[in-house]
Amino acid sequence: MNDKALFITLEGIDGSGKSTQVKNIAQWLENFTGRRTLCTFEPGGWDGGRTLREFILGSKDYNALSELLLFLADRSEHAAKVIIPALNSGNNIICERYNDSTLAYQSGGHKLNIEHVKSIIRACNFPEPDIKILLDITPELALERINSRKNINDKFESEGLALIKHAANFYRESCENFIVINCDKLSEHEVFNQIISRLEAEIKQCRSR
Ligand code: TYD
């Protein structure tokens, strides 16, 4: 039985509820696998990463290629300082946003050539997630949530519906190897229950491979 530490990513457009779910999923995973489970996020989920996060999300005057390279620089530090050491120590990791965010936003949203982006990501040789979860939600609903909860002050959220729609379409078209949860009509609790029942099945499958 392949009982190694698990690397799980949680993806979805802004306002899809990733941050609401992540700690409960981690708690469940810790009990289910008997391994310590760390929650992390991108951009900026490493010691010192806050400065880069604020730069990436705060500054509006760089182009799409620079944006891609900034997210990858962030991921490179995050992988080296957080993800790889945690997995090597036998801890599970749940990461809010990872390579698929880059594909959805920099390629789906900001129209960088998908094959180029994929090949740059491949060349970076970042660790591959074992399981990917997509919280799928209608962009209009997600935007309502974003607008109701805080000031819109990051570069990506301020681009509003157009960017979110492109990212959502991209996720929907390329999610065949994800656990996909459609969140539109579900309460937080129902979303959580669906995630863990799908995760449990997926982990059992992972372990039998
Ligand atoms: P964040 O605020 O953490 O997302 P959320 O609002 O879902 O909690 O992420 C900030 C933004 O960064 C988000 O709009 C998506 C964007 N992003 C990219 O464009 N590319 C990437 O590779 C990553 C990791 C994030």
PDB file of N, CA, C and O in Angstrom, residues 68 75 98-110 112 114 117-118 121 132 167 170-171 174:
ATOM      1  N   LEU A  68       3.525  36.122 -15.060  1.00  0.00           N
ATOM      2  CA  LEU A  68       3.773  34.671 -15.021  1.00  0.00           C
ATOM      3  C   LEU A  68       5.063  34.381 -14.256  1.00  0.00           C
ATOM      4  O   LEU A  68       5.104  33.514 -13.372  1.00  0.00           O
ATOM      5  N   ARG A  75       6.364  30.480  -6.548  1.00  0.00           N
ATOM      6  CA  ARG A  75       6.181  29.019  -6.396  1.00  0.00           C
ATOM      7  C   ARG A  75       7.512  28.318  -6.146  1.00  0.00           C
ATOM      8  O   ARG A  75       7.582  27.352  -5.386  1.00  0.00           O
ATOM      9  N   TYR A  98      -2.169  26.623  -7.148  1.00  0.00           N
ATOM     10  CA  TYR A  98      -0.860  26.076  -7.533  1.00  0.00           C
ATOM     11  C   TYR A  98      -0.776  26.199  -9.054  1.00  0.00           C
ATOM     12  O   TYR A  98      -1.352  27.150  -9.616  1.00  0.00           O
ATOM     13  N   ASN A  99      -0.116  25.250  -9.712  1.00  0.00           N
ATOM     14  CA  ASN A  99       0.091  25.397 -11.163  1.00  0.00           C
ATOM     15  C   ASN A  99      -1.194  25.656 -11.942  1.00  0.00           C
ATOM     16  O   ASN A  99      -1.174  26.384 -12.941  1.00  0.00           O
ATOM     17  N   ASP A 100      -2.306  25.050 -11.512  1.00  0.00           N
ATOM     18  CA  ASP A 100      -3.537  25.223 -12.298  1.00  0.00           C
ATOM     19  C   ASP A 100      -4.077  26.649 -12.213  1.00  0.00           C
ATOM     20  O   ASP A 100      -4.779  27.096 -13.122  1.00  0.00           O
ATOM     21  N   SER A 101      -3.751  27.375 -11.129  1.00  0.00           N
ATOM     22  CA  SER A 101      -4.123  28.792 -11.090  1.00  0.00           C
ATOM     23  C   SER A 101      -3.351  29.561 -12.158  1.00  0.00           C
ATOM     24  O   SER A 101      -3.884  30.459 -12.810  1.00  0.00           O
ATOM     25  N   THR A 102      -2.090  29.198 -12.323  1.00  0.00           N
ATOM     26  CA  THR A 102      -1.279  29.882 -13.337  1.00  0.00           C
ATOM     27  C   THR A 102      -1.846  29.625 -14.730  1.00  0.00           C
ATOM     28  O   THR A 102      -1.946  30.540 -15.564  1.00  0.00           O
ATOM     29  N   LEU A 103      -2.245  28.381 -14.965  1.00  0.00           N
ATOM     30  CA  LEU A 103      -2.826  28.074 -16.279  1.00  0.00           C
ATOM     31  C   LEU A 103      -4.151  28.821 -16.446  1.00  0.00           C
ATOM     32  O   LEU A 103      -4.421  29.413 -17.504  1.00  0.00           O
ATOM     33  N   ALA A 104      -4.983  28.812 -15.395  1.00  0.00           N
ATOM     34  CA  ALA A 104      -6.312  29.427 -15.520  1.00  0.00           C
ATOM     35  C   ALA A 104      -6.228  30.952 -15.669  1.00  0.00           C
ATOM     36  O   ALA A 104      -6.964  31.538 -16.468  1.00  0.00           O
ATOM     37  N   TYR A 105      -5.348  31.590 -14.929  1.00  0.00           N
ATOM     38  CA  TYR A 105      -5.315  33.059 -14.931  1.00  0.00           C
ATOM     39  C   TYR A 105      -4.340  33.645 -15.966  1.00  0.00           C
ATOM     40  O   TYR A 105      -4.692  34.566 -16.683  1.00  0.00           O
ATOM     41  N   GLN A 106      -3.105  33.111 -16.004  1.00  0.00           N
ATOM     42  CA  GLN A 106      -2.151  33.732 -16.929  1.00  0.00           C
ATOM     43  C   GLN A 106      -2.414  33.287 -18.371  1.00  0.00           C
ATOM     44  O   GLN A 106      -2.211  34.065 -19.304  1.00  0.00           O
ATOM     45  N   SER A 107      -2.925  32.058 -18.536  1.00  0.00           N
ATOM     46  CA  SER A 107      -3.222  31.621 -19.894  1.00  0.00           C
ATOM     47  C   SER A 107      -4.713  31.836 -20.200  1.00  0.00           C
ATOM     48  O   SER A 107      -5.058  32.598 -21.102  1.00  0.00           O
ATOM     49  N   GLY A 108      -5.599  31.209 -19.397  1.00  0.00           N
ATOM     50  CA  GLY A 108      -7.043  31.400 -19.623  1.00  0.00           C
ATOM     51  C   GLY A 108      -7.430  32.864 -19.514  1.00  0.00           C
ATOM     52  O   GLY A 108      -8.176  33.393 -20.340  1.00  0.00           O
ATOM     53  N   GLY A 109      -6.935  33.546 -18.490  1.00  0.00           N
ATOM     54  CA  GLY A 109      -7.344  34.940 -18.246  1.00  0.00           C
ATOM     55  C   GLY A 109      -6.550  35.942 -19.052  1.00  0.00           C
ATOM     56  O   GLY A 109      -7.122  36.762 -19.770  1.00  0.00           O
ATOM     57  N   HIS A 110      -5.243  35.875 -18.946  1.00  0.00           N
ATOM     58  CA  HIS A 110      -4.419  36.916 -19.569  1.00  0.00           C
ATOM     59  C   HIS A 110      -3.795  36.489 -20.890  1.00  0.00           C
ATOM     60  O   HIS A 110      -2.916  37.155 -21.429  1.00  0.00           O
ATOM     61  N   LEU A 112      -1.793  34.255 -22.235  1.00  0.00           N
ATOM     62  CA  LEU A 112      -0.482  33.743 -22.650  1.00  0.00           C
ATOM     63  C   LEU A 112      -0.697  32.375 -23.303  1.00  0.00           C
ATOM     64  O   LEU A 112      -1.595  31.626 -22.905  1.00  0.00           O
ATOM     65  N   ILE A 114      -0.984  28.787 -24.096  1.00  0.00           N
ATOM     66  CA  ILE A 114      -1.109  27.701 -23.127  1.00  0.00           C
ATOM     67  C   ILE A 114       0.057  26.709 -23.202  1.00  0.00           C
ATOM     68  O   ILE A 114       0.579  26.266 -22.170  1.00  0.00           O
ATOM     69  N   VAL A 117       3.111  28.241 -21.606  1.00  0.00           N
ATOM     70  CA  VAL A 117       3.013  28.286 -20.140  1.00  0.00           C
ATOM     71  C   VAL A 117       3.226  26.885 -19.567  1.00  0.00           C
ATOM     72  O   VAL A 117       3.983  26.698 -18.611  1.00  0.00           O
ATOM     73  N   LYS A 118       2.580  25.896 -20.204  1.00  0.00           N
ATOM     74  CA  LYS A 118       2.750  24.522 -19.706  1.00  0.00           C
ATOM     75  C   LYS A 118       4.214  24.103 -19.763  1.00  0.00           C
ATOM     76  O   LYS A 118       4.722  23.457 -18.854  1.00  0.00           O
ATOM     77  N   ILE A 121       6.221  25.749 -17.018  1.00  0.00           N
ATOM     78  CA  ILE A 121       5.927  25.117 -15.721  1.00  0.00           C
ATOM     79  C   ILE A 121       6.627  23.756 -15.628  1.00  0.00           C
ATOM     80  O   ILE A 121       7.234  23.414 -14.608  1.00  0.00           O
ATOM     81  N   LYS A 132      -6.110  16.836  -6.932  1.00  0.00           N
ATOM     82  CA  LYS A 132      -6.472  18.241  -7.158  1.00  0.00           C
ATOM     83  C   LYS A 132      -7.982  18.383  -6.983  1.00  0.00           C
ATOM     84  O   LYS A 132      -8.747  17.572  -7.515  1.00  0.00           O
ATOM     85  N   ALA A 167     -11.083  32.615 -16.349  1.00  0.00           N
ATOM     86  CA  ALA A 167     -10.434  31.610 -15.488  1.00  0.00           C
ATOM     87  C   ALA A 167     -11.399  30.456 -15.226  1.00  0.00           C
ATOM     88  O   ALA A 167     -11.023  29.279 -15.291  1.00  0.00           O
ATOM     89  N   PHE A 170     -11.667  28.229 -18.169  1.00  0.00           N
ATOM     90  CA  PHE A 170     -10.465  27.425 -18.313  1.00  0.00           C
ATOM     91  C   PHE A 170     -10.503  26.235 -17.354  1.00  0.00           C
ATOM     92  O   PHE A 170     -10.244  25.096 -17.753  1.00  0.00           O
ATOM     93  N   TYR A 171     -10.827  26.504 -16.101  1.00  0.00           N
ATOM     94  CA  TYR A 171     -10.901  25.412 -15.115  1.00  0.00           C
ATOM     95  C   TYR A 171     -11.893  24.345 -15.590  1.00  0.00           C
ATOM     96  O   TYR A 171     -11.625  23.148 -15.532  1.00  0.00           O
ATOM     97  N   SER A 174     -10.650  22.093 -18.343  1.00  0.00           N
ATOM     98  CA  SER A 174      -9.420  21.297 -18.179  1.00  0.00           C
ATOM     99  C   SER A 174      -9.386  20.569 -16.841  1.00  0.00           C
ATOM    100  O   SER A 174      -8.328  20.378 -16.267  1.00  0.00           O
TER     101      SER A 174
END
